[in-house]
mmCIF file of C-alpha atoms and ligand atoms in Angstrom:
data_model
loop_
_atom_site.group_PDB
_atom_site.id
_atom_site.type_symbol
_atom_site.label_atom_id
_atom_site.label_comp_id
_atom_site.label_asym_id
_atom_site.label_seq_id
_atom_site.Cartn_x
_atom_site.Cartn_y
_atom_site.Cartn_z
ATOM 1 C CA MET A 177 10.540 28.028 -6.455
ATOM 2 C CA ASP A 178 9.522 27.009 -2.999
ATOM 3 C CA ASP A 179 12.581 26.850 -0.783
ATOM 4 C CA GLU A 180 15.722 28.827 -0.084
ATOM 5 C CA THR A 181 17.875 26.482 -2.152
ATOM 6 C CA GLY A 182 15.918 27.490 -5.238
ATOM 7 C CA ARG A 183 14.581 23.976 -5.828
ATOM 8 C CA THR A 184 11.153 23.703 -7.347
ATOM 9 C CA GLY A 185 10.428 20.539 -5.455
ATOM 10 C CA GLN A 186 9.715 18.640 -8.678
ATOM 11 C CA THR A 187 11.776 15.595 -9.605
ATOM 12 C CA LYS A 188 13.692 16.485 -12.753
ATOM 13 C CA SER A 189 14.544 14.318 -15.691
ATOM 14 C CA THR A 190 17.986 12.824 -15.945
ATOM 15 C CA ALA A 191 16.849 10.545 -18.744
ATOM 16 C CA GLY A 192 17.052 13.215 -21.432
ATOM 17 C CA GLY A 193 13.299 13.834 -21.855
ATOM 18 C CA GLN A 194 11.156 16.799 -20.798
ATOM 19 C CA GLY A 195 9.731 15.400 -17.583
ATOM 20 C CA PRO A 196 10.864 12.612 -15.304
ATOM 21 C CA ARG A 197 10.579 9.007 -16.438
ATOM 22 C CA VAL A 198 9.184 6.749 -13.712
ATOM 23 C CA ALA A 199 9.278 2.942 -13.579
ATOM 24 C CA VAL A 200 6.586 1.362 -11.404
ATOM 25 C CA PHE A 201 7.620 -2.112 -10.199
ATOM 26 C CA GLY A 202 4.498 -4.063 -9.202
ATOM 27 C CA ALA A 203 2.331 -1.959 -11.529
ATOM 28 C CA THR A 204 -0.446 -4.565 -11.811
ATOM 29 C CA GLY A 205 -1.136 -4.476 -8.059
ATOM 30 C CA GLY A 206 -3.883 -2.379 -6.491
ATOM 31 C CA ILE A 207 -1.557 0.558 -5.876
ATOM 32 C CA GLY A 208 0.116 0.363 -9.279
ATOM 33 C CA ARG A 209 -3.259 0.421 -11.034
ATOM 34 C CA HIS A 210 -4.127 3.703 -9.260
ATOM 35 C CA LEU A 211 -0.699 5.323 -9.218
ATOM 36 C CA VAL A 212 0.112 4.852 -12.922
ATOM 37 C CA PRO A 213 -2.876 6.856 -14.300
ATOM 38 C CA GLU A 214 -2.105 9.660 -11.826
ATOM 39 C CA LEU A 215 1.468 9.847 -13.092
ATOM 40 C CA LEU A 216 0.367 9.718 -16.737
ATOM 41 C CA ALA A 217 -2.151 12.495 -16.084
ATOM 42 C CA ARG A 218 0.720 14.665 -14.846
ATOM 43 C CA GLY A 219 2.563 14.223 -18.142
ATOM 44 C CA VAL A 220 5.086 11.763 -16.736
ATOM 45 C CA GLU A 221 6.586 9.033 -18.919
ATOM 46 C CA VAL A 222 5.754 5.778 -17.134
ATOM 47 C CA ARG A 223 7.169 2.285 -17.502
ATOM 48 C CA VAL A 224 4.972 -0.414 -15.960
ATOM 49 C CA VAL A 225 6.751 -3.528 -14.678
ATOM 50 C CA SER A 226 5.635 -6.898 -13.343
ATOM 51 C CA ARG A 227 6.333 -10.515 -14.274
ATOM 52 C CA SER A 228 3.126 -11.115 -16.206
ATOM 53 C CA ARG A 229 2.999 -9.432 -19.635
ATOM 54 C CA GLU A 230 -0.604 -10.584 -19.945
ATOM 55 C CA ASN A 231 -1.595 -8.693 -16.781
ATOM 56 C CA LEU A 232 0.374 -5.624 -17.851
ATOM 57 C CA GLU A 233 -1.501 -5.590 -21.145
ATOM 58 C CA ARG A 234 -4.824 -6.181 -19.383
ATOM 59 C CA ASP A 235 -4.252 -3.131 -17.142
ATOM 60 C CA PHE A 236 -2.257 -0.729 -19.346
ATOM 61 C CA ALA A 237 -2.657 -1.488 -23.066
ATOM 62 C CA GLY A 238 -3.456 1.815 -24.784
ATOM 63 C CA SER A 239 -2.684 3.891 -21.662
ATOM 64 C CA GLY A 240 0.544 5.337 -23.034
ATOM 65 C CA ALA A 241 2.670 3.533 -20.444
ATOM 66 C CA GLU A 242 5.646 1.492 -21.648
ATOM 67 C CA ILE A 243 5.185 -2.196 -20.828
ATOM 68 C CA VAL A 244 8.162 -4.195 -19.554
ATOM 69 C CA ALA A 245 7.672 -7.738 -18.242
ATOM 70 C CA ALA A 246 10.477 -8.548 -15.796
ATOM 71 C CA ASP A 247 11.115 -10.513 -12.612
ATOM 72 C CA ILE A 248 12.775 -7.784 -10.573
ATOM 73 C CA GLY A 249 14.415 -10.442 -8.375
ATOM 74 C CA GLU A 250 16.799 -11.165 -11.276
ATOM 75 C CA ARG A 251 19.632 -8.710 -11.764
ATOM 76 C CA GLU A 252 19.552 -8.509 -15.556
ATOM 77 C CA ALA A 253 15.760 -8.145 -15.612
ATOM 78 C CA ALA A 254 15.775 -5.511 -12.837
ATOM 79 C CA ASP A 255 18.424 -3.526 -14.736
ATOM 80 C CA ARG A 256 16.378 -3.698 -17.917
ATOM 81 C CA ALA A 257 13.309 -2.512 -15.982
ATOM 82 C CA ALA A 258 15.103 0.452 -14.362
ATOM 83 C CA GLU A 259 17.301 1.515 -17.292
ATOM 84 C CA GLY A 260 16.816 5.098 -18.472
ATOM 85 C CA CYS A 261 14.467 6.028 -15.609
ATOM 86 C CA ASP A 262 14.757 8.881 -13.115
ATOM 87 C CA VAL A 263 12.687 7.187 -10.407
ATOM 88 C CA VAL A 264 11.914 3.558 -9.627
ATOM 89 C CA VAL A 265 8.783 3.014 -7.525
ATOM 90 C CA HIS A 266 8.686 -0.325 -5.703
ATOM 91 C CA ALA A 267 5.019 -1.246 -5.126
ATOM 92 C CA VAL A 268 5.508 -4.988 -4.999
ATOM 93 C CA GLY A 269 3.135 -6.979 -2.790
ATOM 94 C CA LEU A 270 3.768 -10.575 -1.754
ATOM 95 C CA PRO A 271 1.583 -13.229 -0.137
ATOM 96 C CA ALA A 272 2.164 -13.628 3.619
ATOM 97 C CA GLU A 273 3.812 -17.062 3.133
ATOM 98 C CA ALA A 274 6.483 -15.444 0.899
ATOM 99 C CA PHE A 275 7.006 -12.350 3.050
ATOM 100 C CA GLU A 276 10.760 -12.851 3.549
ATOM 101 C CA ARG A 277 11.182 -12.331 -0.235
ATOM 102 C CA HIS A 278 10.537 -8.617 0.396
ATOM 103 C CA LEU A 279 14.163 -8.233 1.494
ATOM 104 C CA PRO A 280 16.005 -9.605 -1.569
ATOM 105 C CA LEU A 281 13.471 -7.904 -3.868
ATOM 106 C CA ALA A 282 13.988 -4.563 -2.109
ATOM 107 C CA ARG A 283 17.767 -4.962 -2.407
ATOM 108 C CA SER A 284 17.405 -5.862 -6.083
ATOM 109 C CA THR A 285 15.278 -2.755 -6.813
ATOM 110 C CA VAL A 286 17.565 -0.403 -4.918
ATOM 111 C CA ASP A 287 20.685 -1.771 -6.640
ATOM 112 C CA ALA A 288 19.100 -1.618 -10.099
ATOM 113 C CA ALA A 289 17.964 1.977 -9.438
ATOM 114 C CA ASP A 290 21.466 2.845 -8.306
ATOM 115 C CA ARG A 291 23.050 1.375 -11.466
ATOM 116 C CA ALA A 292 20.499 3.297 -13.567
ATOM 117 C CA GLY A 293 21.242 6.548 -11.686
ATOM 118 C CA ALA A 294 17.597 6.673 -10.553
ATOM 119 C CA ARG A 295 16.002 7.519 -7.225
ATOM 120 C CA CYS A 296 13.999 4.834 -5.485
ATOM 121 C CA PHE A 297 10.629 5.052 -3.776
ATOM 122 C CA LEU A 298 9.062 2.364 -1.551
ATOM 123 C CA VAL A 299 5.316 1.900 -1.139
ATOM 124 C CA THR A 300 4.769 0.108 2.156
ATOM 125 C CA SER A 301 2.481 0.039 5.187
ATOM 126 C CA TYR A 302 2.146 0.980 8.846
ATOM 127 C CA TRP A 303 3.199 -2.603 9.672
ATOM 128 C CA SER A 304 6.747 -1.366 10.329
ATOM 129 C CA TYR A 305 5.408 0.303 13.526
ATOM 130 C CA GLY A 306 4.096 -2.953 14.998
ATOM 131 C CA PRO A 307 0.840 -2.773 17.023
ATOM 132 C CA GLY A 308 -0.496 0.799 17.064
ATOM 133 C CA ASP A 309 -1.062 3.226 19.936
ATOM 134 C CA ASP A 310 -4.246 4.951 21.082
ATOM 135 C CA GLY A 311 -2.765 8.234 19.878
ATOM 136 C CA ALA A 312 -1.429 9.088 16.426
ATOM 137 C CA MET A 313 1.949 7.592 15.453
ATOM 138 C CA SER A 314 4.433 9.901 13.769
ATOM 139 C CA GLU A 315 7.279 8.805 11.485
ATOM 140 C CA VAL A 316 9.749 8.661 14.393
ATOM 141 C CA ARG A 317 7.687 6.144 16.392
ATOM 142 C CA ALA A 318 9.898 3.066 16.983
ATOM 143 C CA ARG A 319 8.691 -0.435 16.127
ATOM 144 C CA THR A 320 7.124 -2.408 18.992
ATOM 145 C CA GLY A 321 5.948 -6.015 19.300
ATOM 146 C CA ASP A 322 7.596 -9.168 18.020
ATOM 147 C CA SER A 323 6.012 -9.697 14.620
ATOM 148 C CA ARG A 324 8.510 -10.959 12.052
ATOM 149 C CA MET A 325 6.509 -9.326 9.267
ATOM 150 C CA SER A 326 6.826 -5.945 11.025
ATOM 151 C CA GLU A 327 10.535 -6.528 11.315
ATOM 152 C CA VAL A 328 10.809 -7.400 7.611
ATOM 153 C CA ARG A 329 8.936 -4.185 6.744
ATOM 154 C CA GLU A 330 11.329 -2.178 8.920
ATOM 155 C CA GLU A 331 14.395 -3.818 7.308
ATOM 156 C CA GLN A 332 12.944 -3.234 3.851
ATOM 157 C CA GLU A 333 12.483 0.463 4.660
ATOM 158 C CA ARG A 334 16.068 0.668 5.904
ATOM 159 C CA ILE A 335 17.328 -0.687 2.558
ATOM 160 C CA PHE A 336 15.563 2.166 0.747
ATOM 161 C CA LEU A 337 16.377 4.922 3.254
ATOM 162 C CA GLU A 338 20.077 4.063 3.362
ATOM 163 C CA GLU A 339 20.188 4.612 -0.404
ATOM 164 C CA GLY A 340 18.427 7.976 -0.121
ATOM 165 C CA GLY A 341 15.061 6.551 -1.179
ATOM 166 C CA ALA A 342 11.635 7.723 -0.073
ATOM 167 C CA VAL A 343 9.355 5.484 2.002
ATOM 168 C CA ALA A 344 5.563 5.925 1.965
ATOM 169 C CA ARG A 345 3.712 4.149 4.797
ATOM 170 C CA LEU A 346 0.042 3.677 4.050
ATOM 171 C CA PRO A 347 -2.932 2.462 6.058
ATOM 172 C CA ASP A 348 -4.889 -0.558 4.774
ATOM 173 C CA PHE A 349 -6.496 -0.030 1.361
ATOM 174 C CA PHE A 350 -10.110 -0.210 0.219
ATOM 175 C CA GLY A 351 -12.059 0.886 -2.838
ATOM 176 C CA PRO A 352 -12.875 -0.070 -6.414
ATOM 177 C CA ASP A 353 -10.068 -2.514 -7.141
ATOM 178 C CA PRO A 354 -9.746 -6.318 -7.050
ATOM 179 C CA GLY A 355 -6.469 -6.068 -5.065
ATOM 180 C CA PHE A 356 -5.997 -7.440 -1.549
ATOM 181 C CA SER A 357 -8.118 -5.510 0.957
ATOM 182 C CA LEU A 358 -9.532 -6.613 4.284
ATOM 183 C CA LEU A 359 -12.247 -3.970 4.236
ATOM 184 C CA ASN A 360 -13.236 -4.871 0.666
ATOM 185 C CA ASP A 361 -13.565 -8.509 1.762
ATOM 186 C CA GLY A 362 -15.935 -7.383 4.511
ATOM 187 C CA LEU A 363 -17.926 -5.232 2.073
ATOM 188 C CA GLU A 364 -18.197 -8.152 -0.381
ATOM 189 C CA SER A 365 -19.614 -10.385 2.382
ATOM 190 C CA LEU A 366 -22.024 -7.679 3.483
ATOM 191 C CA ALA A 367 -23.223 -6.958 -0.064
ATOM 192 C CA GLY A 368 -23.707 -10.690 -0.645
ATOM 193 C CA GLY A 369 -25.890 -10.965 2.492
ATOM 194 C CA ASP A 370 -23.267 -12.977 4.410
ATOM 195 C CA THR A 371 -21.865 -12.560 7.914
ATOM 196 C CA VAL A 372 -18.739 -10.392 7.922
ATOM 197 C CA SER A 373 -15.802 -12.129 9.625
ATOM 198 C CA TRP A 374 -13.388 -9.504 10.937
ATOM 199 C CA PRO A 375 -9.930 -10.687 12.013
ATOM 200 C CA GLY A 376 -8.906 -8.569 15.014
ATOM 201 C CA ASP A 377 -10.836 -5.967 16.978
ATOM 202 C CA PRO A 378 -13.720 -4.320 15.078
ATOM 203 C CA GLU A 379 -13.954 -1.712 17.871
ATOM 204 C CA ALA A 380 -10.348 -0.456 17.528
ATOM 205 C CA PRO A 381 -10.199 2.758 15.430
ATOM 206 C CA ARG A 382 -8.191 2.365 12.238
ATOM 207 C CA ASP A 383 -7.465 4.478 9.229
ATOM 208 C CA PHE A 384 -8.201 3.106 5.737
ATOM 209 C CA VAL A 385 -7.018 4.674 2.509
ATOM 210 C CA TYR A 386 -9.255 4.758 -0.565
ATOM 211 C CA TYR A 387 -7.324 3.453 -3.607
ATOM 212 C CA PRO A 388 -7.884 6.581 -5.748
ATOM 213 C CA ASP A 389 -6.632 8.827 -2.890
ATOM 214 C CA ALA A 390 -3.583 6.600 -2.409
ATOM 215 C CA GLY A 391 -2.740 6.826 -6.137
ATOM 216 C CA ARG A 392 -3.049 10.628 -6.127
ATOM 217 C CA LEU A 393 -1.053 11.241 -2.937
ATOM 218 C CA LEU A 394 1.673 8.793 -3.954
ATOM 219 C CA ALA A 395 2.017 10.490 -7.368
ATOM 220 C CA GLU A 396 2.584 13.825 -5.605
ATOM 221 C CA LEU A 397 5.193 12.324 -3.273
ATOM 222 C CA VAL A 398 6.992 10.444 -6.066
ATOM 223 C CA LEU A 399 7.317 13.647 -8.093
ATOM 224 C CA ASP A 400 8.463 15.830 -5.190
ATOM 225 C CA GLU A 401 12.204 15.626 -4.792
ATOM 226 C CA ARG A 402 11.948 16.783 -1.157
ATOM 227 C CA SER A 403 10.334 13.452 -0.243
ATOM 228 C CA TYR A 404 13.541 11.438 -0.886
ATOM 229 C CA GLY A 405 15.656 10.133 1.990
ATOM 230 C CA GLU A 406 12.652 10.229 4.364
ATOM 231 C CA PRO A 407 9.702 8.163 5.586
ATOM 232 C CA TRP A 408 6.182 9.609 5.117
ATOM 233 C CA ASN A 409 2.897 8.586 6.712
ATOM 234 C CA VAL A 410 0.165 8.781 4.075
ATOM 235 C CA PRO A 411 -3.347 9.584 5.331
ATOM 236 C CA GLY A 412 -6.498 7.636 4.691
ATOM 237 C CA SER A 413 -10.060 8.872 5.147
ATOM 238 C CA GLY A 414 -9.700 9.094 8.959
ATOM 239 C CA ALA A 415 -9.647 6.781 11.968
ATOM 240 C CA GLU A 416 -12.962 4.941 12.429
ATOM 241 C CA THR A 417 -13.819 1.604 13.936
ATOM 242 C CA PRO A 418 -14.323 -1.188 11.377
ATOM 243 C CA ARG A 419 -17.738 -1.746 12.998
ATOM 244 C CA SER A 420 -18.888 1.804 12.311
ATOM 245 C CA LEU A 421 -17.622 1.648 8.709
ATOM 246 C CA LEU A 422 -19.416 -1.634 8.121
ATOM 247 C CA GLU A 423 -22.574 -0.192 9.717
ATOM 248 C CA SER A 424 -22.391 2.768 7.313
ATOM 249 C CA ALA A 425 -21.891 0.378 4.403
ATOM 250 C CA ALA A 426 -24.853 -1.746 5.566
ATOM 251 C CA ARG A 427 -27.054 1.347 5.633
ATOM 252 C CA ILE A 428 -25.897 2.384 2.136
ATOM 253 C CA ALA A 429 -26.436 -1.153 0.784
ATOM 254 C CA GLY A 430 -29.797 -1.568 2.553
ATOM 255 C CA ARG A 431 -28.478 -4.642 4.384
ATOM 256 C CA GLU A 432 -28.407 -5.773 7.980
ATOM 257 C CA LEU A 433 -24.862 -6.068 9.367
ATOM 258 C CA ARG A 434 -23.967 -9.402 10.935
ATOM 259 C CA LEU A 435 -20.402 -9.097 12.243
ATOM 260 C CA ARG A 436 -18.294 -11.880 13.749
ATOM 261 C CA ARG A 437 -15.008 -11.018 15.398
ATOM 262 C CA ILE A 438 -12.235 -13.515 14.622
ATOM 263 C CA ARG A 439 -10.244 -13.827 17.848
ATOM 264 C CA ARG A 440 -6.707 -15.030 18.101
ATOM 265 C CA TRP A 441 -7.674 -18.392 19.611
ATOM 266 C CA MET A 442 -9.977 -19.040 16.664
ATOM 267 C CA ALA A 443 -7.128 -18.319 14.237
ATOM 268 C CA TYR A 444 -4.903 -20.720 16.200
ATOM 269 C CA LEU A 445 -7.524 -23.465 15.782
ATOM 270 C CA VAL A 446 -7.669 -22.986 12.001
ATOM 271 C CA ALA A 447 -3.932 -22.321 11.495
ATOM 272 C CA PRO A 448 -2.773 -25.963 11.187
ATOM 273 C CA PHE A 449 -5.060 -26.399 8.151
ATOM 274 C CA ASP A 450 -4.644 -23.003 6.475
ATOM 275 C CA SER A 451 -1.249 -21.514 5.576
ATOM 276 C CA GLU A 452 -2.667 -18.005 5.076
ATOM 277 C CA VAL A 453 -4.201 -17.951 8.561
ATOM 278 C CA ARG A 454 -0.967 -19.415 9.964
ATOM 279 C CA ALA A 455 1.006 -16.563 8.435
ATOM 280 C CA PHE A 456 -1.580 -13.960 9.489
ATOM 281 C CA LEU A 457 -1.189 -14.927 13.166
ATOM 282 C CA ASP A 458 2.209 -13.226 13.158
ATOM 283 C CA ILE A 459 0.623 -9.883 12.293
ATOM 284 C CA MET A 460 -2.705 -10.328 14.086
ATOM 285 C CA PRO A 461 -1.764 -8.105 17.098
ATOM 286 C CA LEU A 462 -1.681 -5.169 14.644
ATOM 287 C CA TYR A 463 -5.342 -5.814 13.883
ATOM 288 C CA GLU A 464 -6.256 -5.834 17.581
ATOM 289 C CA ALA A 465 -4.846 -2.313 18.180
ATOM 290 C CA PRO A 466 -5.756 1.101 16.758
ATOM 291 C CA VAL A 467 -4.054 2.406 13.604
ATOM 292 C CA VAL A 468 -3.924 6.191 13.712
ATOM 293 C CA LEU A 469 -1.185 7.853 11.678
ATOM 294 C CA ASP A 470 0.075 11.361 12.317
ATOM 295 C CA CYS A 471 0.324 12.767 8.779
ATOM 296 C CA SER A 472 1.310 16.327 9.696
ATOM 297 C CA LYS A 473 4.723 15.862 8.110
ATOM 298 C CA LEU A 474 3.184 15.042 4.721
ATOM 299 C CA GLU A 475 0.742 17.939 5.106
ATOM 300 C CA GLY A 476 3.733 20.207 5.759
ATOM 301 C CA LEU A 477 5.161 19.055 2.426
ATOM 302 C CA LEU A 478 2.094 18.909 0.193
ATOM 303 C CA GLY A 479 -0.142 21.464 1.921
ATOM 304 C CA ASP A 480 -3.702 20.625 3.020
ATOM 305 C CA VAL A 481 -4.363 17.052 1.979
ATOM 306 C CA GLU A 482 -7.907 16.148 1.009
ATOM 307 C CA THR A 483 -9.126 12.576 1.054
ATOM 308 C CA THR A 484 -12.499 11.161 0.065
ATOM 309 C CA ASP A 485 -14.940 10.859 2.954
ATOM 310 C CA TYR A 486 -16.027 7.350 3.899
ATOM 311 C CA GLU A 487 -19.668 7.832 2.927
ATOM 312 C CA GLU A 488 -18.749 8.663 -0.680
ATOM 313 C CA ALA A 489 -15.908 6.118 -0.868
ATOM 314 C CA LEU A 490 -18.009 3.253 0.553
ATOM 315 C CA SER A 491 -20.878 4.067 -1.813
ATOM 316 C CA ALA A 492 -18.562 4.048 -4.855
ATOM 317 C CA THR A 493 -16.944 0.794 -3.711
ATOM 318 C CA LEU A 494 -20.300 -0.935 -3.209
ATOM 319 C CA ASP A 495 -21.479 0.287 -6.635
ATOM 320 C CA TRP A 496 -18.293 -1.093 -8.213
ATOM 321 C CA MET A 497 -18.824 -4.448 -6.460
ATOM 322 C CA GLU A 498 -22.442 -4.551 -7.581
ATOM 323 C CA ALA A 499 -21.426 -3.851 -11.219
ATOM 324 C CA ARG A 500 -18.964 -6.790 -11.129
ATOM 325 C CA ARG A 501 -21.500 -9.344 -9.878
HETATM 326 N N1 NAP B 10 -3.251 -4.418 0.953
HETATM 327 C C1 NAP B 10 -3.157 -3.420 1.795
HETATM 328 O O1 NAP B 10 -4.153 -3.036 2.432
HETATM 329 C C2 NAP B 10 -1.857 -2.706 1.958
HETATM 330 C C3 NAP B 10 -1.826 -1.607 2.799
HETATM 331 C C4 NAP B 10 -0.659 -0.845 2.881
HETATM 332 C C5 NAP B 10 0.464 -1.216 2.158
HETATM 333 N N2 NAP B 10 0.425 -2.344 1.386
HETATM 334 C C6 NAP B 10 1.651 -2.656 0.642
HETATM 335 O O2 NAP B 10 1.705 -1.806 -0.501
HETATM 336 C C7 NAP B 10 2.476 -2.446 -1.545
HETATM 337 C C8 NAP B 10 1.646 -2.512 -2.810
HETATM 338 O O3 NAP B 10 0.514 -3.313 -2.517
HETATM 339 P P1 NAP B 10 -0.479 -3.838 -3.624
HETATM 340 O O4 NAP B 10 -1.672 -4.377 -2.883
HETATM 341 O O5 NAP B 10 -0.669 -2.822 -4.667
HETATM 342 O O6 NAP B 10 0.368 -5.045 -4.211
HETATM 343 P P2 NAP B 10 -0.181 -6.376 -4.911
HETATM 344 O O7 NAP B 10 -1.570 -6.135 -5.379
HETATM 345 O O8 NAP B 10 0.125 -7.517 -4.043
HETATM 346 O O9 NAP B 10 0.730 -6.388 -6.244
HETATM 347 C C9 NAP B 10 1.785 -7.176 -6.416
HETATM 348 C C10 NAP B 10 2.485 -6.642 -7.662
HETATM 349 O O10 NAP B 10 3.843 -6.996 -7.568
HETATM 350 C C11 NAP B 10 4.205 -7.717 -8.764
HETATM 351 N N3 NAP B 10 5.311 -8.612 -8.439
HETATM 352 C C12 NAP B 10 5.386 -9.542 -7.449
HETATM 353 N N4 NAP B 10 6.594 -10.164 -7.473
HETATM 354 C C13 NAP B 10 7.289 -9.591 -8.506
HETATM 355 C C14 NAP B 10 8.573 -9.800 -9.053
HETATM 356 N N5 NAP B 10 9.415 -10.722 -8.548
HETATM 357 N N6 NAP B 10 8.971 -9.061 -10.116
HETATM 358 C C15 NAP B 10 8.127 -8.114 -10.639
HETATM 359 N N7 NAP B 10 6.911 -7.858 -10.153
HETATM 360 C C16 NAP B 10 6.479 -8.598 -9.101
HETATM 361 C C17 NAP B 10 2.904 -8.424 -9.162
HETATM 362 O O11 NAP B 10 2.867 -8.811 -10.500
HETATM 363 P P3 NAP B 10 3.332 -10.288 -11.006
HETATM 364 O O12 NAP B 10 2.825 -11.277 -9.998
HETATM 365 O O13 NAP B 10 2.739 -10.411 -12.371
HETATM 366 O O14 NAP B 10 4.821 -10.222 -11.042
HETATM 367 C C18 NAP B 10 1.935 -7.260 -8.926
HETATM 368 O O15 NAP B 10 2.050 -6.309 -9.988
HETATM 369 C C19 NAP B 10 2.833 -3.833 -0.996
HETATM 370 O O16 NAP B 10 4.106 -3.796 -0.403
HETATM 371 C C20 NAP B 10 1.773 -4.042 0.086
HETATM 372 O O17 NAP B 10 2.193 -4.958 1.056
HETATM 373 C C21 NAP B 10 -0.709 -3.078 1.253
#
């Protein structure tokens, strides 16, 4: 037991089994693919959920996870996906053009979890802070700036927190996974001998979280009942400038780094012809400022948190990219 209330800190089963049963909504995304094995390795019963059965089978056939194809935006399907679970993890990513959908989907998850008697857990990003500060931002830092996507992220968090859910705010991802990652895109260009186009300021220090570390830390938070009802900053491998990370990667790959900064005016020129760039403009100020998260609260909960150093993580990512060519 680890606190005066006698709680063990572990989420207990209400579903009748030995351990907790956890549904992961958005399981075939980059985070889901790394979180699910971490949960399974801890003896947790896991239900993996997304709309595409084919993708669920591609990622989880034979893993021991229960496969449920469901569009969690539909009430009956969301109920079916949450039924019998103790925790519902919402790790659903959406393309920038569909960002507003985060709100009805969050509401749908929270309501389905409530009807199932389950706790809910949101995987989200630092975007709810708006453009970062030079110093580290703690969980109480209020949102700044006027990005609609930041505002949507903040509203989505509120939906979970008001229902007693946990909210995990992560830095941008990178690592051996085909999911969406700005740094991976840069590494792919570098490894292919191309110029790396970096949207935003490559000299502004930012944290990046390595997919395997994100999966491990999220599994610990999901299974710790003290995390619920609160927001948590999740650490990456440390704040570094994108330029210095790309220089390290160039050295590891034996390549010369050619780096082109994409400035806001350039994005404005392209925006009329490219819906992704048009949508990205809303969030671009966050990529022109530092992203340094104060993760002392999470360290207070989980103890000393170890993450993979960039040298090792970049090497493994480049090897994985090379093997896929
Ligand atoms: N990329 C980053 O660097 C980064 C950084 C920090 C936080 N985040 C956030 O972390 C979360 C997880 O990100 P991710 O990259 O792992 O996500 P992702 O790769 O975009 O995954 C999307 C997942 O959601 C599922 N999905 C989408 N709509 C659905 C629906 N209506 N019903 C059921 N499933 C649905 C998709 O499967 P189907 O399409 O088959 O349904 C897929 O499994 C997202 O909120 C993301 O914005 C991302």
